Coordinates of C-alpha atoms and ligand atoms in Angstrom, one line a residue:
M100 CA 172.3 124.0 37.6
T101 CA 175.7 124.1 39.3
D102 CA 178.8 123.6 37.2
S103 CA 181.0 122.2 39.9
Y104 CA 180.6 119.4 42.4
T105 CA 182.7 118.8 45.5
I106 CA 183.4 115.1 45.9
D107 CA 185.3 113.6 48.8
V108 CA 187.3 110.7 47.4
I109 CA 188.5 108.0 49.7
P110 CA 190.5 105.3 47.7
G111 CA 191.0 103.4 51.0
D112 CA 192.7 100.1 51.0
G113 CA 194.1 97.5 48.6
I114 CA 192.7 97.7 45.0
G115 CA 190.7 100.8 46.1
Q116 CA 194.0 102.6 45.4
E117 CA 193.9 101.4 41.8
V118 CA 190.3 101.5 40.8
I119 CA 189.5 104.9 42.2
P120 CA 192.1 106.8 40.2
A121 CA 190.9 104.9 37.1
A122 CA 187.3 105.9 37.7
T123 CA 188.1 109.5 38.6
A124 CA 190.1 109.9 35.3
C125 CA 186.9 108.7 33.4
L126 CA 184.7 110.9 35.5
D127 CA 186.8 114.0 34.9
L128 CA 186.7 113.5 31.2
V129 CA 183.0 112.9 31.0
A130 CA 182.4 115.9 33.2
E131 CA 184.5 118.1 31.0
R132 CA 182.6 116.9 27.9
H133 CA 179.4 117.8 29.5
G134 CA 180.5 121.2 30.7
F135 CA 180.8 120.7 34.5
A136 CA 183.7 120.0 36.9
L137 CA 184.3 117.6 39.7
H138 CA 186.4 119.1 42.5
W139 CA 188.0 116.1 44.3
R140 CA 188.9 116.4 47.9
D141 CA 191.5 113.6 48.5
R142 CA 191.1 111.8 51.8
E143 CA 193.9 109.4 52.5
W144 CA 191.9 107.6 55.2
G145 CA 191.8 103.8 55.8
S146 CA 194.1 101.2 57.1
D147 CA 197.4 103.1 56.6
Y148 CA 195.9 106.1 58.3
Y149 CA 194.8 103.7 61.1
R150 CA 198.4 102.4 61.5
S151 CA 199.7 105.8 62.0
T152 CA 196.9 107.3 64.1
G153 CA 194.9 104.5 65.6
R154 CA 191.8 105.7 63.7
M155 CA 190.4 104.8 60.2
L156 CA 189.3 108.5 59.7
P157 CA 190.1 111.7 61.6
V158 CA 188.1 112.8 64.7
D159 CA 186.4 115.4 62.6
G160 CA 186.3 113.3 59.4
L161 CA 182.5 113.0 59.3
E162 CA 182.2 116.8 59.7
Q163 CA 184.6 117.3 56.8
L164 CA 182.5 115.0 54.6
S165 CA 179.3 116.7 55.5
T166 CA 180.2 119.8 53.4
G167 CA 180.7 117.9 50.2
D168 CA 178.2 116.9 47.5
A169 CA 179.0 113.2 47.6
V170 CA 181.6 110.7 48.8
F171 CA 183.4 108.3 46.4
L172 CA 185.0 105.3 48.1
G173 CA 187.2 102.5 47.0
A174 CA 187.5 99.7 49.5
V175 CA 188.2 99.0 53.1
G176 CA 189.9 95.9 54.5
D177 CA 193.5 95.0 55.4
V178 CA 195.1 91.6 56.2
D179 CA 196.7 93.0 59.4
I180 CA 193.7 94.8 60.9
P181 CA 190.5 93.0 62.0
D182 CA 187.7 93.4 59.5
D183 CA 185.3 94.7 62.1
V184 CA 187.8 97.5 63.0
T185 CA 188.2 98.6 59.3
L186 CA 184.5 98.4 58.5
W187 CA 183.1 99.9 61.7
G188 CA 185.9 102.5 61.7
L189 CA 185.2 104.0 58.3
L190 CA 182.3 102.8 56.1
I191 CA 179.6 102.1 58.7
P192 CA 180.0 105.5 60.5
I193 CA 179.6 107.3 57.2
R194 CA 176.4 105.3 56.3
R195 CA 174.9 106.0 59.7
E196 CA 176.0 109.6 60.2
F197 CA 174.5 110.6 56.8
E198 CA 171.4 108.4 57.0
Q199 CA 172.3 106.5 53.9
Y200 CA 169.6 104.0 54.6
I201 CA 169.4 102.7 51.1
N202 CA 172.2 100.5 49.5
L203 CA 171.2 100.2 45.9
R204 CA 173.0 97.4 44.1
P205 CA 172.2 96.9 40.4
N206 CA 173.4 93.6 38.8
R207 CA 173.0 92.8 35.2
T208 CA 174.6 90.6 32.6
L209 CA 176.6 92.8 30.2
P210 CA 177.6 92.2 26.6
G211 CA 181.1 90.9 26.6
V212 CA 181.1 89.8 30.2
P213 CA 181.0 86.0 30.4
S214 CA 178.4 84.8 32.9
P215 CA 177.9 81.3 34.3
L216 CA 174.4 81.4 33.0
A217 CA 173.9 79.1 30.1
G218 CA 173.3 80.4 26.5
D219 CA 171.8 83.8 26.2
R220 CA 170.1 83.8 29.6
Q221 CA 170.1 87.2 31.3
L222 CA 170.0 88.6 34.8
D223 CA 168.8 92.1 35.6
V224 CA 168.3 92.4 39.4
L225 CA 168.2 95.4 41.6
V226 CA 169.0 94.6 45.2
V227 CA 167.7 97.3 47.6
R228 CA 169.5 96.6 50.8
E229 CA 168.6 98.2 54.2
N230 CA 171.8 99.9 55.1
V231 CA 171.8 101.3 58.6
E232 CA 170.2 98.8 61.0
G233 CA 169.2 95.1 61.0
E234 CA 171.9 92.5 61.6
Y235 CA 174.7 95.1 61.5
S236 CA 174.4 96.1 65.1
E237 CA 176.8 97.1 67.8
I238 CA 174.5 95.6 70.5
G239 CA 175.9 92.5 72.0
G240 CA 179.1 91.2 73.5
R241 CA 181.5 88.4 74.4
F242 CA 180.8 86.8 77.8
R243 CA 182.6 84.4 80.1
R244 CA 185.8 84.8 78.1
G245 CA 188.2 81.9 78.3
R246 CA 185.7 79.7 80.1
P247 CA 184.3 76.5 78.5
D248 CA 180.8 78.1 78.6
E249 CA 182.0 81.3 76.8
F250 CA 179.5 82.8 74.4
A251 CA 178.9 85.8 72.1
L252 CA 175.6 87.6 71.7
Q253 CA 174.7 89.7 68.7
E254 CA 171.4 91.6 68.6
A255 CA 169.7 92.6 65.4
V256 CA 167.7 95.9 65.4
F257 CA 164.7 96.2 63.1
T258 CA 162.5 99.4 63.4
R259 CA 159.1 100.0 61.8
Q260 CA 160.5 103.2 60.3
G261 CA 163.6 101.5 58.9
I262 CA 161.7 98.6 57.3
A263 CA 158.9 100.9 55.9
R264 CA 161.3 103.4 54.3
V265 CA 163.4 100.8 52.5
T266 CA 160.2 99.1 51.4
R267 CA 158.8 102.3 50.0
F268 CA 162.0 103.0 48.1
A269 CA 162.1 99.5 46.6
A270 CA 158.3 99.6 45.8
E271 CA 158.8 102.9 43.9
L272 CA 161.6 101.3 41.9
A273 CA 159.5 98.2 41.2
A274 CA 156.6 100.3 40.1
G275 CA 158.8 101.9 37.5
R276 CA 160.0 98.5 36.2
T277 CA 158.1 95.3 36.1
G278 CA 155.9 95.8 39.2
R279 CA 157.4 92.7 40.8
L280 CA 159.0 93.1 44.3
V281 CA 160.5 90.2 46.2
S282 CA 161.1 90.5 49.9
A283 CA 163.9 88.4 51.4
T284 CA 162.9 86.9 54.7
K285 CA 163.6 84.0 57.1
S286 CA 160.5 84.2 59.2
N287 CA 160.3 80.5 59.6
G288 CA 163.5 80.4 61.6
I289 CA 164.1 83.9 62.9
I290 CA 160.8 84.3 64.8
H291 CA 160.9 87.9 66.2
T292 CA 162.5 90.2 63.7
M293 CA 161.6 88.5 60.4
P294 CA 157.8 88.2 61.0
F295 CA 158.0 91.9 61.9
W296 CA 159.9 92.6 58.7
D297 CA 157.2 90.6 56.7
E298 CA 154.4 92.5 58.4
V299 CA 155.8 96.0 57.8
V300 CA 156.9 95.2 54.2
R301 CA 153.3 93.9 53.4
E302 CA 151.6 97.0 55.0
T303 CA 153.9 99.5 53.3
A304 CA 153.7 97.9 49.9
A305 CA 150.0 97.9 50.1
D306 CA 150.3 101.7 49.3
F307 CA 151.6 100.6 45.8
P308 CA 148.6 98.9 44.1
G309 CA 150.6 98.3 40.9
V310 CA 153.3 96.3 42.8
T311 CA 153.0 92.7 43.8
V312 CA 155.1 91.5 46.7
D313 CA 156.4 88.0 47.1
K314 CA 158.1 87.1 50.3
V315 CA 160.7 84.4 49.7
L316 CA 162.9 82.6 52.3
I317 CA 166.5 83.8 51.9
D318 CA 167.8 80.3 51.3
A319 CA 165.3 79.6 48.5
L320 CA 165.9 83.1 47.1
A321 CA 169.7 82.5 47.0
A322 CA 169.0 79.3 44.9
R323 CA 166.6 81.3 42.7
V324 CA 169.3 84.0 41.9
V325 CA 171.4 81.2 40.5
S326 CA 168.7 78.9 38.9
A327 CA 166.0 81.3 37.8
P328 CA 167.3 84.9 37.8
E329 CA 164.9 85.9 35.0
S330 CA 162.1 85.6 37.6
L331 CA 163.6 88.3 39.7
D332 CA 163.5 92.1 39.3
V333 CA 163.6 94.2 42.5
I334 CA 164.6 92.6 45.8
V335 CA 164.2 94.3 49.1
A336 CA 166.4 92.8 51.8
S337 CA 167.8 93.4 55.3
N338 CA 171.4 94.6 55.7
L339 CA 173.0 91.1 55.9
F340 CA 170.7 89.4 53.4
G341 CA 171.1 92.2 50.9
D342 CA 174.8 92.1 51.2
I343 CA 175.0 88.4 50.5
L344 CA 172.4 88.3 47.8
S345 CA 174.0 91.2 45.8
D346 CA 177.4 89.5 45.8
L347 CA 175.7 86.3 44.6
A348 CA 173.9 88.2 41.9
A349 CA 177.2 89.9 40.9
A350 CA 178.9 86.5 40.5
V351 CA 176.0 85.2 38.4
A352 CA 176.3 88.4 36.2
G353 CA 179.9 87.6 35.7
S354 CA 182.1 89.1 38.5
L355 CA 182.2 91.2 41.6
G356 CA 184.5 93.3 39.5
V357 CA 181.4 94.7 37.6
A358 CA 179.1 95.4 40.6
P359 CA 178.5 99.0 41.7
S360 CA 176.7 100.3 44.7
A361 CA 175.1 103.5 45.9
N362 CA 174.6 104.3 49.6
L363 CA 171.8 106.8 49.4
N364 CA 170.3 109.4 51.6
P365 CA 167.2 109.7 49.5
E366 CA 166.0 112.9 51.2
R367 CA 169.3 114.5 50.1
E368 CA 169.8 116.1 53.5
H369 CA 173.3 114.6 53.6
P370 CA 175.9 113.4 51.1
S371 CA 175.4 110.0 49.6
L372 CA 178.3 107.6 49.1
F373 CA 179.2 105.6 45.9
E374 CA 181.5 102.6 45.9
P375 CA 182.2 99.4 44.1
V376 CA 180.7 96.4 45.9
H377 CA 184.0 94.6 46.0
G378 CA 186.4 94.9 48.8
S379 CA 190.1 95.6 49.0
A380 CA 191.2 92.2 47.4
P381 CA 194.7 92.2 49.1
D382 CA 195.6 89.1 47.1
I383 CA 195.7 91.1 43.8
A384 CA 196.5 94.6 45.2
G385 CA 199.4 96.3 43.5
K386 CA 199.4 94.0 40.5
G387 CA 197.4 96.2 38.1
W388 CA 194.9 93.4 37.7
A389 CA 191.8 95.0 39.3
N390 CA 188.7 95.5 37.2
P391 CA 187.8 99.2 37.3
V392 CA 184.2 98.6 35.9
A393 CA 182.5 98.5 39.3
A394 CA 184.2 101.8 40.4
I395 CA 183.5 103.5 37.0
W396 CA 179.8 102.3 37.1
A397 CA 179.5 103.5 40.8
G398 CA 180.8 106.9 39.5
A399 CA 178.1 106.9 36.8
M400 CA 175.5 106.3 39.6
M401 CA 177.0 109.3 41.4
L402 CA 176.6 111.5 38.3
R403 CA 173.0 110.4 38.0
H404 CA 172.4 111.2 41.7
L405 CA 174.0 114.7 41.2
G406 CA 171.5 115.4 38.4
R407 CA 173.8 114.6 35.4
P408 CA 172.0 111.7 33.7
E409 CA 173.4 112.4 30.2
A410 CA 177.0 112.2 31.5
A411 CA 176.1 109.0 33.5
D412 CA 174.6 107.5 30.3
D413 CA 177.7 108.4 28.3
L414 CA 180.0 106.8 30.9
E415 CA 177.9 103.6 31.1
S416 CA 177.9 103.4 27.2
A417 CA 181.7 103.9 27.1
F418 CA 182.6 101.1 29.5
G419 CA 179.8 98.9 28.0
A420 CA 181.3 99.4 24.5
V421 CA 184.8 98.6 25.8
L422 CA 183.5 95.3 27.4
A423 CA 181.4 94.5 24.3
G424 CA 184.5 95.0 22.2
G425 CA 186.3 92.3 24.0
T426 CA 188.7 94.2 26.3
R427 CA 188.5 92.4 29.6
T428 CA 190.4 92.2 32.9
R429 CA 191.6 88.9 34.3
D430 CA 188.5 88.4 36.5
L431 CA 186.5 88.2 33.2
G432 CA 189.0 85.9 31.5
G433 CA 190.9 88.6 29.7
S434 CA 194.4 90.0 30.0
A435 CA 193.8 93.8 30.1
S436 CA 195.4 95.6 33.1
T437 CA 193.5 98.2 35.1
G438 CA 195.3 100.8 33.1
D439 CA 194.6 99.2 29.7
F440 CA 190.9 99.0 30.4
T441 CA 190.8 102.6 31.7
E442 CA 192.6 103.9 28.7
A443 CA 190.1 102.1 26.4
V444 CA 187.2 103.8 28.3
L445 CA 188.9 107.2 27.9
V446 CA 189.3 106.6 24.2
A447 CA 185.6 105.5 23.9
L448 CA 184.6 108.7 25.7
R449 CA 186.6 110.9 23.4
G450 CA 184.6 109.3 20.6
Ligands
GGG38 N1 183.9 98.8 48.4 C1 183.6 98.9 49.7 C2 184.2 97.8 50.5 O1 185.4 97.7 50.7 N2 183.4 96.9 51.0 C3 183.8 95.8 51.8 C4 182.8 95.3 52.7 O2 183.1 94.4 53.5 N3 181.6 95.8 52.8 C5 180.6 95.4 53.7 C6 179.4 96.1 53.5 O3 179.1 96.7 52.4 O4 178.6 96.1 54.4

């Protein structure tokens, strides 16, 4: 087993600049305690880079990332730059170039994290989001600009291969958990792509006899995440539906500040990317208020992916213990700063 991993770290914008150093400090310590090292390659890419170069990442940025073991990202998004420029200039090219077609987003209620769910109700939902096609498409345009009949057209692209591979990944996960897989659809209203989605999901999941698949309309499913989250386990969803559902599940679990995400190339032919689900949060950037849990947890997912499950377990136990002990950032109703919380995790890791 290797004793050193090369990780490209892109703190990016806003609170990404705060939560990523917090997470890398915890990752360095847990790595040291488990006898391996993380060699960070700092990439100061993102909106500031865009302001000085007109690009979110260098021309050869993807080539540079291709030689690393993984990418660790903070956030993209800036008040002065259109959101489509920041997202399509940095995160989406990485997901597509490295065929990170799975976006795995675990959401669960954690001890010490207040959730809007009443009493001791729990949520433990794994959203498996298709990550490189679907509604996130560059095909379309704006037409008849400036005329009263102006319109915009946006195509969604669903391929048999794309739907089948995300379904297989989700079904394998479901088989290892409760055997229950829910597929998010809208085939009553979206009459070309969604019936195709339903058909390929059904055919693919048939290869997993221990897994039952329920197709649920996205609107009803959103309500169910809030009203009956215990009935849900693994959800497979398109790019847009998965993005929305996972933010909703994070809010039901307590906060977007505790939601991690792995953008996986399951074949491991290319680096995978790990990031908190939250964005750059310009409203709180620079105040030291950001919750570093999502980034630390994303780091733990990265360690697991790199083949270091014991280190990942230790890291998850450490931030879990800190939360359970009552140290909380403002999004969770506490008063701990990003630095306070991180220090508490470092103390917990030192044992
Ligand atoms: N932590 C990554 C980040 O900044 N995400 C913001 C965002 O808008 N992401 C959209 C997406 O995941 O598709």
